[in-house]
Short mmCIF file of C-alpha atoms and ligand atoms in Angstrom, two decimals:
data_model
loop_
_atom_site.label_atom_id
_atom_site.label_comp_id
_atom_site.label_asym_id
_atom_site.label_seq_id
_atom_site.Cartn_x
_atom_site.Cartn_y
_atom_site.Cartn_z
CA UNK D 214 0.00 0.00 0.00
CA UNK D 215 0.89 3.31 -0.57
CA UNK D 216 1.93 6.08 2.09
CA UNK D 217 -1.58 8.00 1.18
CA UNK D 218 -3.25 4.93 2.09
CA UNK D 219 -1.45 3.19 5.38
CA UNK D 220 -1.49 6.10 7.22
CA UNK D 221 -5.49 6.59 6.86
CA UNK D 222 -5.78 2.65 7.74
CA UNK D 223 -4.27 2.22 11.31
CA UNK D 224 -5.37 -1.15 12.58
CA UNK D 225 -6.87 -1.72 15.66
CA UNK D 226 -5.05 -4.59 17.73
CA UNK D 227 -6.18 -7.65 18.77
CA UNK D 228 -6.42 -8.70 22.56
CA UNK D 229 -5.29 -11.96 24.62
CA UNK D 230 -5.68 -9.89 27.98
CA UNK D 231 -8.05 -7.21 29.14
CA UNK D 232 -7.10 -4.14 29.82
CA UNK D 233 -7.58 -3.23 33.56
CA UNK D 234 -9.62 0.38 32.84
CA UNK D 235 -12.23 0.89 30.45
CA UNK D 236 -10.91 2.05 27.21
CA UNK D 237 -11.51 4.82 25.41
CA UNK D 238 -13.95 3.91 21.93
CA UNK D 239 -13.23 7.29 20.90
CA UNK D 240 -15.13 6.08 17.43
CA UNK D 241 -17.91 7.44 15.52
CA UNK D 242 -18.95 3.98 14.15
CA UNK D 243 -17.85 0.36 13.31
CA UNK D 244 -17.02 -1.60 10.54
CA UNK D 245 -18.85 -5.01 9.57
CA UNK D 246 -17.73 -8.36 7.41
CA UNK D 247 -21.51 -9.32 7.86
CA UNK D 248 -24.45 -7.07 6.65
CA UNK D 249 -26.98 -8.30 8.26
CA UNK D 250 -25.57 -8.30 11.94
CA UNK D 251 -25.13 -4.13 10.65
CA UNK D 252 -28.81 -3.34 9.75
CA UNK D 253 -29.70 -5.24 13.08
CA UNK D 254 -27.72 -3.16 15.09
CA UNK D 255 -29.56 -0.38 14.47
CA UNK D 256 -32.93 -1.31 15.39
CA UNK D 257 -32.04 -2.16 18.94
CA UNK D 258 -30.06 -0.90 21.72
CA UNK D 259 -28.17 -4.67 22.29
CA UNK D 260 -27.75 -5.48 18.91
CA UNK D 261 -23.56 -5.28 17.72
CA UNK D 262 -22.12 -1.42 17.65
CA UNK D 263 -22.87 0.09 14.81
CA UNK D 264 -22.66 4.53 15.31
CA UNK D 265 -22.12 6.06 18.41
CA UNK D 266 -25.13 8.11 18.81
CA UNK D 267 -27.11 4.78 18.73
CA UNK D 268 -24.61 2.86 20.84
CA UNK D 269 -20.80 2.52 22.23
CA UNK D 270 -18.61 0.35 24.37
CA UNK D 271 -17.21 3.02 26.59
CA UNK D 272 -20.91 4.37 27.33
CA UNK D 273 -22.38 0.87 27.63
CA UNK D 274 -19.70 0.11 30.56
CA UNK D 275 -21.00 3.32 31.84
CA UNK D 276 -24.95 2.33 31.76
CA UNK D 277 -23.92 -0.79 32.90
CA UNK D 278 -21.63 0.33 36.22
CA UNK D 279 -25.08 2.73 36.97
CA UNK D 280 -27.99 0.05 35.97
CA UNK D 281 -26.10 -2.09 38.72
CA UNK D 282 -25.72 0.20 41.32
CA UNK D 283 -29.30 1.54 41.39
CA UNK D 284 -30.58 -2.20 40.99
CA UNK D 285 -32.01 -1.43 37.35
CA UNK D 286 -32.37 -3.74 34.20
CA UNK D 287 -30.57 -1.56 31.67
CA UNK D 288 -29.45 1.99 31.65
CA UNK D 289 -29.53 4.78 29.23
CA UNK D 290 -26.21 7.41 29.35
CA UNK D 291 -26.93 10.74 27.80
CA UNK D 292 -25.20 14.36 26.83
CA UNK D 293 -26.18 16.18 30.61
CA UNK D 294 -28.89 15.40 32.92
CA UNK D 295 -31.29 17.58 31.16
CA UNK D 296 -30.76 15.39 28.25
CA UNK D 297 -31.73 12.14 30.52
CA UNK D 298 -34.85 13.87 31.81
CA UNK D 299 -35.70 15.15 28.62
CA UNK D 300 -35.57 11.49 26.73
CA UNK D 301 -37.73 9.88 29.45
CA UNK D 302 -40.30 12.26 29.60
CA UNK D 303 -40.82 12.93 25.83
CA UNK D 304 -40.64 9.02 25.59
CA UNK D 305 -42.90 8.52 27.86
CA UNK D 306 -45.76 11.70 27.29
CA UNK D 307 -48.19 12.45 24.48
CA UNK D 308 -50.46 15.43 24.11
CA UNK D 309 -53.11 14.70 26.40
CA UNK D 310 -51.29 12.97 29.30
CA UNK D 311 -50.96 14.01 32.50
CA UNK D 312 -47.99 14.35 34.96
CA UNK D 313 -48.51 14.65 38.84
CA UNK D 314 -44.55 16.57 39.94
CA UNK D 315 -43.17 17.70 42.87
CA UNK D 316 -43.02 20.85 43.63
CA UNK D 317 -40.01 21.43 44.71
CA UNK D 318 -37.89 20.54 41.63
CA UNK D 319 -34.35 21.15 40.03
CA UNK D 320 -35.07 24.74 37.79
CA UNK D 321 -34.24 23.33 34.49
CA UNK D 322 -36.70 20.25 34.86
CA UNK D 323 -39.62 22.91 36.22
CA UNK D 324 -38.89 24.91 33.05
CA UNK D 325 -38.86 21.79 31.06
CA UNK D 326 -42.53 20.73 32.66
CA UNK D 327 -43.99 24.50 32.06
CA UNK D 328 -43.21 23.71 28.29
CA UNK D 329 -44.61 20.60 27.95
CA UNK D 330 -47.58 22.09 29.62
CA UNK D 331 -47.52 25.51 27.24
CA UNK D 332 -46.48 24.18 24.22
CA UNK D 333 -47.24 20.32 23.81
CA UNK D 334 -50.76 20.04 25.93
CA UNK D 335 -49.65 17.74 28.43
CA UNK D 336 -51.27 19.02 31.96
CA UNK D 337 -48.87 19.27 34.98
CA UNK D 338 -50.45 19.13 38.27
CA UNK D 339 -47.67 20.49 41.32
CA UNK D 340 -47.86 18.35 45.32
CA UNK D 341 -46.25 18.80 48.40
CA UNK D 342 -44.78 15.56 47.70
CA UNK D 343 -45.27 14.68 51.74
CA UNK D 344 -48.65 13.22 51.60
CA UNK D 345 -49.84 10.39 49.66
CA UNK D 346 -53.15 11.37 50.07
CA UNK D 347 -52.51 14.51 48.27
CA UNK D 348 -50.86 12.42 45.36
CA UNK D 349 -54.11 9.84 44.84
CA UNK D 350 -56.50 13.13 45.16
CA UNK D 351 -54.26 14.54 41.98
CA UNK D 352 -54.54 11.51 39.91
CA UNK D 353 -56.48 11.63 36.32
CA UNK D 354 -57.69 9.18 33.71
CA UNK D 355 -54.51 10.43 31.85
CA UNK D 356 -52.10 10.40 34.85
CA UNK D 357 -48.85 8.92 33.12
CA UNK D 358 -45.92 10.14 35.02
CA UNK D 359 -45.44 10.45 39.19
CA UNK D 360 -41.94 12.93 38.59
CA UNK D 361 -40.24 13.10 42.21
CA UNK D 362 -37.01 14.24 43.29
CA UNK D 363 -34.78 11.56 46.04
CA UNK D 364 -33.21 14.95 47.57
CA UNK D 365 -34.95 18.19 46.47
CA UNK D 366 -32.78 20.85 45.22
CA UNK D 367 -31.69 23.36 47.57
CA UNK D 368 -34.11 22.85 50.74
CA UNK D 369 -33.43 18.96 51.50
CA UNK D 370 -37.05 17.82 51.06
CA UNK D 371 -37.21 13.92 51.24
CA UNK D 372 -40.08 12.36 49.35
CA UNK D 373 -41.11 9.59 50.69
CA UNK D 374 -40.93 6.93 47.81
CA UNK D 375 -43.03 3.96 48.82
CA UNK D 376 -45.68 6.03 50.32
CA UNK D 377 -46.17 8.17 47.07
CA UNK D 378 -45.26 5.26 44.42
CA UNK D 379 -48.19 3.61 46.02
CA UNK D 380 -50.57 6.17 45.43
CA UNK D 381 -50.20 6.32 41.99
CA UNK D 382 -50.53 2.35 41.55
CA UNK D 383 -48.78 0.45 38.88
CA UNK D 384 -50.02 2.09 36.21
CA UNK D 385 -47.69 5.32 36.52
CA UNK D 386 -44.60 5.44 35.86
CA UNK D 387 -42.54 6.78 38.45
CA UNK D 388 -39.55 8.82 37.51
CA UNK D 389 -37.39 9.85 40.23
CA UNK D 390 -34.00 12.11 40.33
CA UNK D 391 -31.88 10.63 42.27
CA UNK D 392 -28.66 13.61 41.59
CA UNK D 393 -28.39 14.62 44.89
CA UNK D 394 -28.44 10.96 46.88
CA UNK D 395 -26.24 9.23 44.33
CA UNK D 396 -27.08 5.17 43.98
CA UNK D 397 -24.63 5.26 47.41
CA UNK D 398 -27.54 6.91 49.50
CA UNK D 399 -30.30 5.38 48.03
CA UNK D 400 -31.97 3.14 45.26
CA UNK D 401 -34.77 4.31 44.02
CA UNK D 402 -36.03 1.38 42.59
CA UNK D 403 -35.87 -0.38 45.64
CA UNK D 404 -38.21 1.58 46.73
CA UNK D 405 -41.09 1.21 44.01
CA UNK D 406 -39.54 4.13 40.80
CA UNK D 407 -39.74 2.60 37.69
CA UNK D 408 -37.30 4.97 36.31
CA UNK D 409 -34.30 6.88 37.88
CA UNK D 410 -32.15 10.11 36.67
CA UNK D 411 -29.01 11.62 37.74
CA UNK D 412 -27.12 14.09 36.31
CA UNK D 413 -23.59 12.64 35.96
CA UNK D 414 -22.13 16.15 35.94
CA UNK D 415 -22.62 15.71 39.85
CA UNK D 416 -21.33 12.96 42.25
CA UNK D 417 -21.28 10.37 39.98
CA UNK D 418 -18.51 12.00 37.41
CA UNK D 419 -17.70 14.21 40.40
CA UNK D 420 -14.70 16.33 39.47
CA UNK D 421 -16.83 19.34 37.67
CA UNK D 422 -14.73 18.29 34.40
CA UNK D 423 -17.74 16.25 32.16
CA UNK D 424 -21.35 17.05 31.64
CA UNK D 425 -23.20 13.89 31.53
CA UNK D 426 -26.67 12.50 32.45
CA UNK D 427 -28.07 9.11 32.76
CA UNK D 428 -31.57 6.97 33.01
CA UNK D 429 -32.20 3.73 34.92
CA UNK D 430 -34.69 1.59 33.71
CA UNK D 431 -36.44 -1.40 36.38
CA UNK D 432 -38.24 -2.61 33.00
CA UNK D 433 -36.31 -3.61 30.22
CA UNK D 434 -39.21 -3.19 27.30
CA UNK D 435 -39.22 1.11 29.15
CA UNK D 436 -35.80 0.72 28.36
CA UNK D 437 -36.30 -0.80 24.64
CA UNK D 438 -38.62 2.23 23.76
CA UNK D 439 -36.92 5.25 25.14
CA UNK D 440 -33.83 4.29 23.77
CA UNK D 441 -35.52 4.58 20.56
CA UNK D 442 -36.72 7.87 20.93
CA UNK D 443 -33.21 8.80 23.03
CA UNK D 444 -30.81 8.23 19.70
CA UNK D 445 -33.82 10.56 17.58
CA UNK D 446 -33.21 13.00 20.06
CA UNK D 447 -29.68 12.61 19.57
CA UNK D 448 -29.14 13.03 23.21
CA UNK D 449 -26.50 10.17 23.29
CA UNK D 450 -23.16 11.21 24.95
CA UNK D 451 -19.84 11.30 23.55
CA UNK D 452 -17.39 8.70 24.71
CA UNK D 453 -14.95 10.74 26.01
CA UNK D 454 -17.80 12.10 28.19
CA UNK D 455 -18.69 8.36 29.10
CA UNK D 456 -15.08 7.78 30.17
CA UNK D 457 -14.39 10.73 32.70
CA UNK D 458 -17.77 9.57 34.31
CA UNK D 459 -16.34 5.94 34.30
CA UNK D 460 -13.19 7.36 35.90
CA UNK D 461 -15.07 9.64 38.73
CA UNK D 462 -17.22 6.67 39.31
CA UNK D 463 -14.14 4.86 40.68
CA UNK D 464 -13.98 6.96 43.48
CA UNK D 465 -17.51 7.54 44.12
CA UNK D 466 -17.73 6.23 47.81
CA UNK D 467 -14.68 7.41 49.02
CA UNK D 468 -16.03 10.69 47.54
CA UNK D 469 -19.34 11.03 49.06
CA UNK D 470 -18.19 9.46 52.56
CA UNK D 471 -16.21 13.11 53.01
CA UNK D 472 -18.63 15.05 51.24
CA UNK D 473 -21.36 13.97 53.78
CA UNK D 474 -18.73 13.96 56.99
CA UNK D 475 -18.03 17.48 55.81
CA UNK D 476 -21.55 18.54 55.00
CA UNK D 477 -22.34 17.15 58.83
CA UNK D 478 -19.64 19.27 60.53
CA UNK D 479 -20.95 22.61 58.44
CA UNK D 480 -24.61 22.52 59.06
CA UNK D 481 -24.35 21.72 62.90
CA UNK D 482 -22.25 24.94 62.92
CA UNK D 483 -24.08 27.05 60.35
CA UNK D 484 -27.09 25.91 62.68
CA UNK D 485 -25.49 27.55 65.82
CA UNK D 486 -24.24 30.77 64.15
CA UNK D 487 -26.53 33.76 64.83
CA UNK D 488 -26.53 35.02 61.02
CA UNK D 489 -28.51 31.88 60.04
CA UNK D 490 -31.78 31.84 60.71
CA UNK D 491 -32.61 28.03 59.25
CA UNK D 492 -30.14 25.12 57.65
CA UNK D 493 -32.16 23.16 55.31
CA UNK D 494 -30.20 19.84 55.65
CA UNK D 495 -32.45 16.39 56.12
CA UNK D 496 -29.53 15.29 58.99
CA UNK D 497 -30.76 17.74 61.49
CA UNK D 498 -33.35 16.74 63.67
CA UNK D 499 -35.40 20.21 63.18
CA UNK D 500 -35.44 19.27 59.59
CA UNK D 501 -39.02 18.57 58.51
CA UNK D 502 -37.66 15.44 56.24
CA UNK D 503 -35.57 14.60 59.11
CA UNK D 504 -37.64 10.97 59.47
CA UNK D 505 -38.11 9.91 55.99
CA UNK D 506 -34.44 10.81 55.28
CA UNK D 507 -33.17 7.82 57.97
CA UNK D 508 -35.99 6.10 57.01
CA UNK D 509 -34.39 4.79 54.00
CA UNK D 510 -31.38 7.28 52.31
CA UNK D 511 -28.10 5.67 53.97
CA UNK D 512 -26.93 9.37 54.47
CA UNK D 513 -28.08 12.83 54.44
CA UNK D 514 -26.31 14.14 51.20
CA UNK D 515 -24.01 17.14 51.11
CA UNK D 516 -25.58 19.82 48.91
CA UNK D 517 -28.10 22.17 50.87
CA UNK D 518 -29.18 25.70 51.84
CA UNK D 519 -29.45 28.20 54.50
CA UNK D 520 -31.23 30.97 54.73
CA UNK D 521 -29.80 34.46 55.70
CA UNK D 522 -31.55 37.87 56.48
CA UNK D 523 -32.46 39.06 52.98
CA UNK D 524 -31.15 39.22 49.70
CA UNK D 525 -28.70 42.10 50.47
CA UNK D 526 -26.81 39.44 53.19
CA UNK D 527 -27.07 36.52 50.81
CA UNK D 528 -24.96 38.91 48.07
CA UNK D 529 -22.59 40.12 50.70
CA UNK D 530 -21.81 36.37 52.14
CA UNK D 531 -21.31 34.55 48.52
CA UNK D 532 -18.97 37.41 46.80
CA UNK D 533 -17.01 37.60 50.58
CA UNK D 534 -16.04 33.45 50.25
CA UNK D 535 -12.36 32.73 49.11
CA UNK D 536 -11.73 29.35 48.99
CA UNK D 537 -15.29 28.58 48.47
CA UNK D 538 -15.86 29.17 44.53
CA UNK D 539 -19.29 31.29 43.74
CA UNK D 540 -19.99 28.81 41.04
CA UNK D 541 -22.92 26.72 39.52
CA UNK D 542 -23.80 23.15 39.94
CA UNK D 543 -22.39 20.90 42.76
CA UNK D 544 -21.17 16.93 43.54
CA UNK D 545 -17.71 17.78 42.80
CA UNK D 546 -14.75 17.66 45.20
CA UNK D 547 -14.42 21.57 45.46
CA UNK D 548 -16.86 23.27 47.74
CA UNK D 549 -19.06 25.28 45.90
CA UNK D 550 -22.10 28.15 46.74
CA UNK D 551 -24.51 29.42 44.77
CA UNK D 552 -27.62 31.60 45.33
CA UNK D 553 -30.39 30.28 43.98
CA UNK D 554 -33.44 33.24 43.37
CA UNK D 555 -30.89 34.54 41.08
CA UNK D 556 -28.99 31.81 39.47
CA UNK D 557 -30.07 27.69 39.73
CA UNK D 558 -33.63 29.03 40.48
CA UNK D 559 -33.92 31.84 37.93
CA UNK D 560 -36.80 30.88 36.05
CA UNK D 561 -39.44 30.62 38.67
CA UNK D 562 -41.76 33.58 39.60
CA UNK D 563 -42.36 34.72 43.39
CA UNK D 564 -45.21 31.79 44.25
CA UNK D 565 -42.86 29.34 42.85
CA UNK D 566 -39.64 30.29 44.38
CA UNK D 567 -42.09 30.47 47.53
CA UNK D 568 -43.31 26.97 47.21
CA UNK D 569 -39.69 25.63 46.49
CA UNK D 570 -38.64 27.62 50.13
CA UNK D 571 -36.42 30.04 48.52
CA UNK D 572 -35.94 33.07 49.60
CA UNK D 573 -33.78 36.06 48.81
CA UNK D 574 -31.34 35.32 51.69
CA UNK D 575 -31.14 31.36 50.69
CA UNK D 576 -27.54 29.96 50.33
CA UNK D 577 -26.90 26.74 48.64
CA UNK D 578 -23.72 25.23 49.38
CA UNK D 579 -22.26 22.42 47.62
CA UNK D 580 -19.55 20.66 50.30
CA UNK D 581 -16.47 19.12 48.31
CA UNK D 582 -14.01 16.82 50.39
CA UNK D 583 -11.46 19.84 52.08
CA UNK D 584 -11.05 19.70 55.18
CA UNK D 585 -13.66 20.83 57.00
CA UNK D 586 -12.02 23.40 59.36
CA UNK D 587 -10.37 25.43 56.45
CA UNK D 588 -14.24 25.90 54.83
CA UNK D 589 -15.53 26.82 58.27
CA UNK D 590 -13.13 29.41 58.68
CA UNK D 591 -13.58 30.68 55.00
CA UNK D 592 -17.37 30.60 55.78
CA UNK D 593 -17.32 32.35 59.15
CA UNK D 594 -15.05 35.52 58.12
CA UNK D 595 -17.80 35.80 55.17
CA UNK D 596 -20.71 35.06 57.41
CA UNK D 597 -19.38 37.96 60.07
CA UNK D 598 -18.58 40.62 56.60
N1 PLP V 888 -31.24 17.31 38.19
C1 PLP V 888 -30.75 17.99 39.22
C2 PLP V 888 -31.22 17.66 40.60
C3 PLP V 888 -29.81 19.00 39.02
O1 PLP V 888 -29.34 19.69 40.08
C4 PLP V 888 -29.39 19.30 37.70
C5 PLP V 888 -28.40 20.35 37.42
O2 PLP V 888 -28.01 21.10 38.29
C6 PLP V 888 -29.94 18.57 36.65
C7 PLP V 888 -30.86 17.57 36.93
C8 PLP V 888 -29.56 18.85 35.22
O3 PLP V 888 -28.32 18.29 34.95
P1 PLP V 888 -27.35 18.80 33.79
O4 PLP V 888 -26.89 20.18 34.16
O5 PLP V 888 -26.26 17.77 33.76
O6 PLP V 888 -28.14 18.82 32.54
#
């Protein structure tokens, strides 16, 4: 062969051993000596690789490392968390159907259920997400989706799973993000969802280096059909993307061990400084998911809010932090604070900031794995500012 042509054709070797990490399929597609076994690869999610939006090695290690911890059949990797959430719910809605959410709810996916509501008829209708009771009254011929939240982004509201699964009965599907507990603090599906969500840009990738999101299926047909409408959506991660989650992952429970020690030490003390008025995090007894949460989350997670004076404080305390970055999202290993009325939270008016608990002086913090006397200091000298 000619230069021209050998160096467009590098082979890839063949293996006797495996290789002790996940490799890297940085690939757009594959190449076949049989036809058939090509076509049949893309009509279904476990056929042979054929194009990477459809399917790919290093992202099927990845759905298969989360399917196993959160006790699901098959899993579903995507671009960012949005993109998860977005899949299952288009997937799994028509014009027509119904969705019973929580109320408190990650921004984006609030925004995201206002335009299905606005723009694709499909009717939302908001709970508490304490009482079951409240769930069955809410239910509709149409009722397809039961969307809850594990940990509720910022004020720590614990929805009690079972209790509200079984309101709906079996004939909703219940969708649950489970960002903020990670598979390490609880299992949805072990406690009646049908599907879970995180967004891998969070704990699970952990080092705020790769935007990624992921969906857990307990049914493997659910699985089946919203992969189909998944690679039309074109949601599908790239495989670098797959492989820094892969590599957070490793680290995972080592990870969210010191995140929650950490989180522990700060909102006992934040609780017993005189600038804080509330902490909003489920391991304090005065928390009002405080019993649900040891119910059944193995830990208390390490991403919640306090609330300061007023707006004016909140500004003062997140511009005043030094080693504690004013930055978005959260789950990495760097502590992190946002406010959320004017960032995380943007898009909801006064009632709904109000029924989420936010307030002008509310302070999410996001607790990495420092030690947790240097962030106390850094906090304190911008809590007395
Ligand atoms: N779910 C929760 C609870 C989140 O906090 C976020 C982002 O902050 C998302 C979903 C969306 O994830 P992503 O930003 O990866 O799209």
């Amino acid at each position: 062969m000619q230069p021209d042509t050998r160096v467009v054709h590098t082979e890839v070797p063949a293996l006797t051993s495996r290789p002790l990490s996940v490799p890297l399929y940085q690939t757009s597609g594959f190449s076949f000596d049989d036809l058939d076994a090509f076509a049949d690869g893309m009509t279904r999610p476990d056929g042979a690789f054929v194009y990477s939006r459809l399917g790919n090695p290093t992202v099927r290690a990845l759905e298969d490392a989360v399917a196993g911890l959160e006790g699901g059949t098959a899993a579903l990797a995507t671009s960012s968390g949005m993109g998860a959430i977005n899949a299952v719910l288009l997937a799994n809605l028509k014009a027509g159907d119904h969705v019973i959410a929580q109320r408190a709810l990650y921004g984006g996916t609030l925004a995201l259920l206002r335009d299905l509501e606005e723009r694709w008829g499909v009717a939302v209708t908001y709970v508490g997400g304490h009482d079951p009771e409240e769930v069955r009254a809410a239910l509709r011929p149409r009722t397809r989706v039961l969307y809850l939240e594990t940990i509720a982004n910022p004020t720590g509201h614990v929805s009690d799973l079972p209790a509200l699964g079984a309101a709906v009965g079996p004939d909703v599907l219940v969708v649950v993000d489970n960002t903020f507990a990670s598979p390490l603090l609880c299992r949805p599906i072990e406690h009646g969802a049908d599907v879970v969500v995180h967004s891998t840009t969070k704990y699970l990738g952990g080092h705020s280096d790769v935007t990624g999101g992921v969906a857990v299926f307990a049914d493997p047909d659910r699985y089946r059909s919203t992969w189909h409408h998944a690679v039309e959506l074109g949601v599908t991660p790239d495989p670098f993307a797959a492989w820094l989650t892969i590599r957070g992952l490793r680290t995972l429970a080592l990870r969210v061990r010191k995140h929650e020690q950490n989180a522990g030490v700060l909102a006992r003390r934040l609780a017993a400084h005189p600038a804080v008025r509330v902490v909003h995090w489920p391991g304090l007894d005065a928390h009002p998911s405080h019993a649900v949460a040891s119910r059944f989350l193995d830990g208390y997670g390490s991403a919640f809010s306090f609330d300061l004076a007023d707006v004016e404080k909140g500004r003062k305390f997140v511009t005043g932090l030094v080693l504690v970055r004013l930055a978005p999202s959260l789950g990495g290993t760097e502590t992190l604070v946002l406010h959320p009325a004017s960032t995380s939270h943007r898009q909801l008016d006064e009632d709904q900031l109000n029924a989420n608990g936010i307030t002008g002086g509310t302070i999410r913090l996001s607790v990495g794995i420092e030690d947790a006397d240097d962030l106390w200091q850094d906090i304190e000298q911008a809590l007395g500012r």
